[in-house]
Coordinates of C-alpha atoms and ligand atoms in Angstrom, one line a residue:
M1 CA -36.7 2.1 -6.4
A2 CA -37.2 5.7 -7.3
G3 CA -41.0 5.3 -7.0
L4 CA -40.5 3.9 -3.5
G5 CA -38.4 6.8 -2.5
I6 CA -35.3 4.7 -1.8
N7 CA -33.1 5.9 -4.7
Q8 CA -32.6 8.7 -7.2
G9 CA -31.2 9.1 -10.7
A10 CA -28.6 6.6 -11.9
A11 CA -27.4 5.9 -8.3
G12 CA -27.7 2.4 -6.9
N13 CA -27.7 -1.0 -8.7
I14 CA -29.4 -4.4 -8.6
S15 CA -28.3 -7.9 -9.2
L16 CA -29.8 -11.4 -9.4
R17 CA -28.3 -14.9 -9.2
A18 CA -29.4 -16.8 -12.2
G19 CA -27.9 -20.3 -12.4
G20 CA -24.1 -19.8 -12.5
K21 CA -24.4 -16.2 -13.6
M22 CA -25.0 -12.8 -12.0
L23 CA -27.4 -10.5 -13.9
I24 CA -26.7 -6.9 -13.0
T25 CA -27.9 -3.4 -14.0
P26 CA -25.7 -1.4 -16.4
S27 CA -23.5 1.4 -15.2
A28 CA -24.5 5.1 -15.2
I29 CA -27.9 4.7 -16.9
P30 CA -31.0 6.2 -15.1
Y31 CA -33.5 3.5 -14.2
D32 CA -36.2 4.9 -16.3
D33 CA -34.0 4.4 -19.4
I34 CA -32.9 0.9 -18.6
T35 CA -34.4 -1.9 -20.8
P36 CA -34.2 -5.6 -20.3
E37 CA -31.6 -6.1 -23.1
M38 CA -29.2 -3.7 -21.2
I39 CA -28.8 -6.1 -18.2
A40 CA -25.3 -7.5 -18.1
A41 CA -24.4 -11.1 -17.3
M42 CA -21.2 -12.1 -15.4
P43 CA -20.0 -15.6 -14.5
I44 CA -20.0 -16.1 -10.7
D45 CA -17.5 -18.9 -10.1
D46 CA -14.9 -18.4 -12.9
N47 CA -13.5 -15.7 -15.2
Y48 CA -13.7 -13.1 -12.5
G49 CA -14.8 -9.8 -14.0
A50 CA -15.8 -11.2 -17.4
W51 CA -19.1 -9.9 -18.7
E52 CA -21.5 -10.1 -21.6
G53 CA -24.0 -7.4 -22.7
P54 CA -24.5 -4.3 -24.8
K55 CA -23.6 -2.1 -21.8
R56 CA -20.9 -2.1 -19.2
P57 CA -22.1 -3.7 -15.9
S58 CA -22.5 -1.5 -12.8
S59 CA -19.3 0.0 -11.4
E60 CA -20.2 -1.9 -8.2
W61 CA -20.0 -5.4 -9.9
R62 CA -17.2 -6.4 -7.5
F63 CA -19.2 -6.3 -4.3
H64 CA -22.2 -7.9 -6.0
L65 CA -20.1 -10.7 -7.3
D66 CA -18.1 -11.2 -4.1
I67 CA -21.3 -11.4 -2.1
F68 CA -22.8 -14.1 -4.4
R69 CA -19.5 -16.0 -4.2
A70 CA -19.2 -15.8 -0.4
R71 CA -22.9 -16.2 0.5
P72 CA -24.7 -19.0 -1.4
E73 CA -28.0 -18.3 0.4
I74 CA -28.2 -14.8 -1.2
G75 CA -30.1 -14.7 -4.5
A76 CA -30.5 -11.0 -5.1
I77 CA -28.8 -7.7 -4.0
V78 CA -30.1 -4.2 -4.0
H79 CA -27.7 -1.3 -3.5
T80 CA -29.3 2.2 -3.0
H81 CA -28.4 5.7 -1.8
A82 CA -31.7 5.8 0.2
P83 CA -31.8 9.2 2.0
H84 CA -32.1 8.2 5.6
A85 CA -29.9 5.1 5.5
T86 CA -27.3 7.2 3.7
A87 CA -27.6 10.0 6.3
I88 CA -26.6 7.5 9.0
A89 CA -23.8 6.1 6.7
M90 CA -22.5 9.7 6.2
A91 CA -22.2 10.0 10.0
R92 CA -20.3 6.6 9.8
R93 CA -22.7 5.2 12.4
E94 CA -24.3 1.8 12.7
I95 CA -28.0 1.4 13.4
P96 CA -28.2 0.2 17.0
P97 CA -30.8 -2.1 18.6
C98 CA -33.5 0.6 18.6
H99 CA -36.4 -1.4 17.3
Y100 CA -37.1 -5.2 17.3
M101 CA -37.5 -5.2 13.5
I102 CA -33.7 -4.7 13.2
T103 CA -33.5 -8.5 13.8
R104 CA -34.9 -9.0 10.3
F105 CA -31.4 -8.2 9.2
G106 CA -29.8 -10.9 11.2
G107 CA -28.9 -9.4 14.6
G108 CA -29.1 -6.4 16.9
T109 CA -27.3 -3.9 14.7
V110 CA -27.0 -3.0 11.1
R111 CA -23.3 -2.3 10.7
C112 CA -21.7 0.5 8.7
A113 CA -18.7 -0.6 6.6
P114 CA -15.8 1.9 6.8
Y115 CA -15.3 4.2 3.8
A116 CA -13.7 3.1 0.6
L117 CA -13.8 4.4 -3.0
F118 CA -16.8 3.1 -5.0
G119 CA -16.1 0.2 -7.3
T120 CA -13.0 -1.0 -5.5
A121 CA -11.9 -4.4 -4.2
E122 CA -11.3 -2.6 -0.8
L123 CA -15.0 -1.5 -0.7
S124 CA -16.1 -5.1 -1.5
A125 CA -14.0 -6.6 1.3
L126 CA -15.3 -4.0 3.8
A127 CA -18.9 -4.6 2.7
L128 CA -18.5 -8.4 3.1
E129 CA -17.2 -8.0 6.6
A130 CA -20.0 -5.6 7.6
L131 CA -22.5 -8.2 6.2
R132 CA -21.1 -11.1 8.4
D133 CA -24.1 -12.8 9.9
R134 CA -26.3 -10.1 8.5
T135 CA -28.4 -9.6 5.4
A136 CA -27.9 -5.8 5.1
C137 CA -25.3 -3.1 5.9
L138 CA -24.6 0.5 5.5
L139 CA -21.6 1.8 3.5
A140 CA -19.9 4.9 5.0
N141 CA -20.5 8.1 3.0
H142 CA -22.2 6.1 0.3
G143 CA -25.5 4.2 1.0
M144 CA -26.8 0.7 1.8
I145 CA -26.7 -2.9 0.6
A146 CA -29.8 -5.1 1.2
T147 CA -30.0 -8.8 0.2
G148 CA -32.5 -11.5 0.0
P149 CA -33.2 -15.0 -1.4
T150 CA -35.2 -13.4 -4.2
L151 CA -35.3 -10.0 -5.9
D152 CA -38.7 -9.2 -4.2
A153 CA -37.2 -10.0 -0.8
A154 CA -34.1 -7.9 -1.4
L155 CA -36.2 -4.9 -2.5
A156 CA -38.5 -5.4 0.5
A157 CA -35.4 -5.5 2.8
A158 CA -34.1 -2.2 1.3
V159 CA -37.5 -0.5 1.9
E160 CA -37.6 -1.9 5.5
L161 CA -34.0 -0.8 6.2
E162 CA -34.8 2.7 4.9
A163 CA -37.9 2.9 7.2
L164 CA -35.8 1.8 10.2
A165 CA -33.1 4.4 9.4
K166 CA -35.8 7.1 9.2
Q167 CA -37.3 5.9 12.6
F168 CA -33.8 5.9 14.2
I169 CA -33.1 9.5 13.0
L170 CA -36.5 10.7 14.2
S171 CA -35.8 9.2 17.6
V172 CA -32.3 10.7 17.8
A173 CA -34.0 14.1 17.1
I174 CA -36.1 13.8 20.3
G175 CA -33.3 12.7 22.5
G176 CA -32.4 9.3 21.3
P177 CA -33.9 5.8 21.5
V178 CA -33.8 3.5 24.6
L179 CA -31.9 0.5 23.2
L180 CA -33.1 -3.0 23.5
T181 CA -31.0 -5.4 25.5
G182 CA -29.2 -8.5 24.1
E183 CA -31.8 -10.6 25.8
E184 CA -34.7 -8.7 24.2
I185 CA -33.0 -8.9 20.8
A186 CA -32.5 -12.7 21.2
A187 CA -36.2 -13.0 22.1
A188 CA -37.3 -11.1 19.0
I189 CA -35.1 -13.4 16.8
E190 CA -36.7 -16.4 18.4
Q191 CA -40.2 -15.0 18.0
F192 CA -39.6 -14.4 14.3
A193 CA -38.2 -17.8 13.8
T194 CA -41.0 -19.7 15.6
Q195 CA -44.2 -17.6 15.7
Y196 CA -44.2 -15.2 12.7
R197 CA -45.7 -16.5 9.6
P198 CA -49.0 -16.2 7.6
N199 CA -51.5 -19.0 8.5
Ligands
13P201 P1 -23.5 2.3 -11.4 O1 -24.4 3.2 -12.2 O2 -22.2 2.0 -12.1 O3 -24.3 1.1 -10.9 O4 -23.1 3.1 -10.1 C1 -24.0 3.8 -9.2 C2 -23.6 3.7 -7.8 O5 -24.4 3.9 -7.0 C3 -22.2 3.4 -7.4 O6 -22.1 3.2 -6.1

């Protein structure tokens, strides 16, 4: 994530659904220093908050776990403090329908969850609400959450969302984007569903 320019230092965290367990990065350890043995495991469906591992799981384990519990189609979650997505989240703004690629995240907007302290059940509830019918969201004054069926897909979604955030900010800098209509967004969703695949 650091190499891709979507994160820095020990910020952010990653999780993967593996059978009935969630595997998640340890808390407060820079990515370059993380080794496979440090990844923590937490049961998804029972013993809420229990964990195994040599290091404490990410301080954001609640929203990772709550997302896996509420959204069975999600297999992996990437949380980053990517600069452009975070800049929009610091303004507590959503990303509007400024580019057809926004539909890759499930609809015409990427919502921004209201602010809540990191690591709290409150933040988790707000993130889940912002993710309703969506695969990604911003977190006010914090960063972004991107999800996918696999770890590769979730990482690709995080990179795509950061690119979209950068494009939106650049457009705002020259007067602001002309927004796509509901009809145009619906057509893009339909086009992706029916026409967009490698042959
Ligand atoms: P962790 O190191 O505990 O995962 O926390 C980093 C972070 O980004 C909190 O939002």
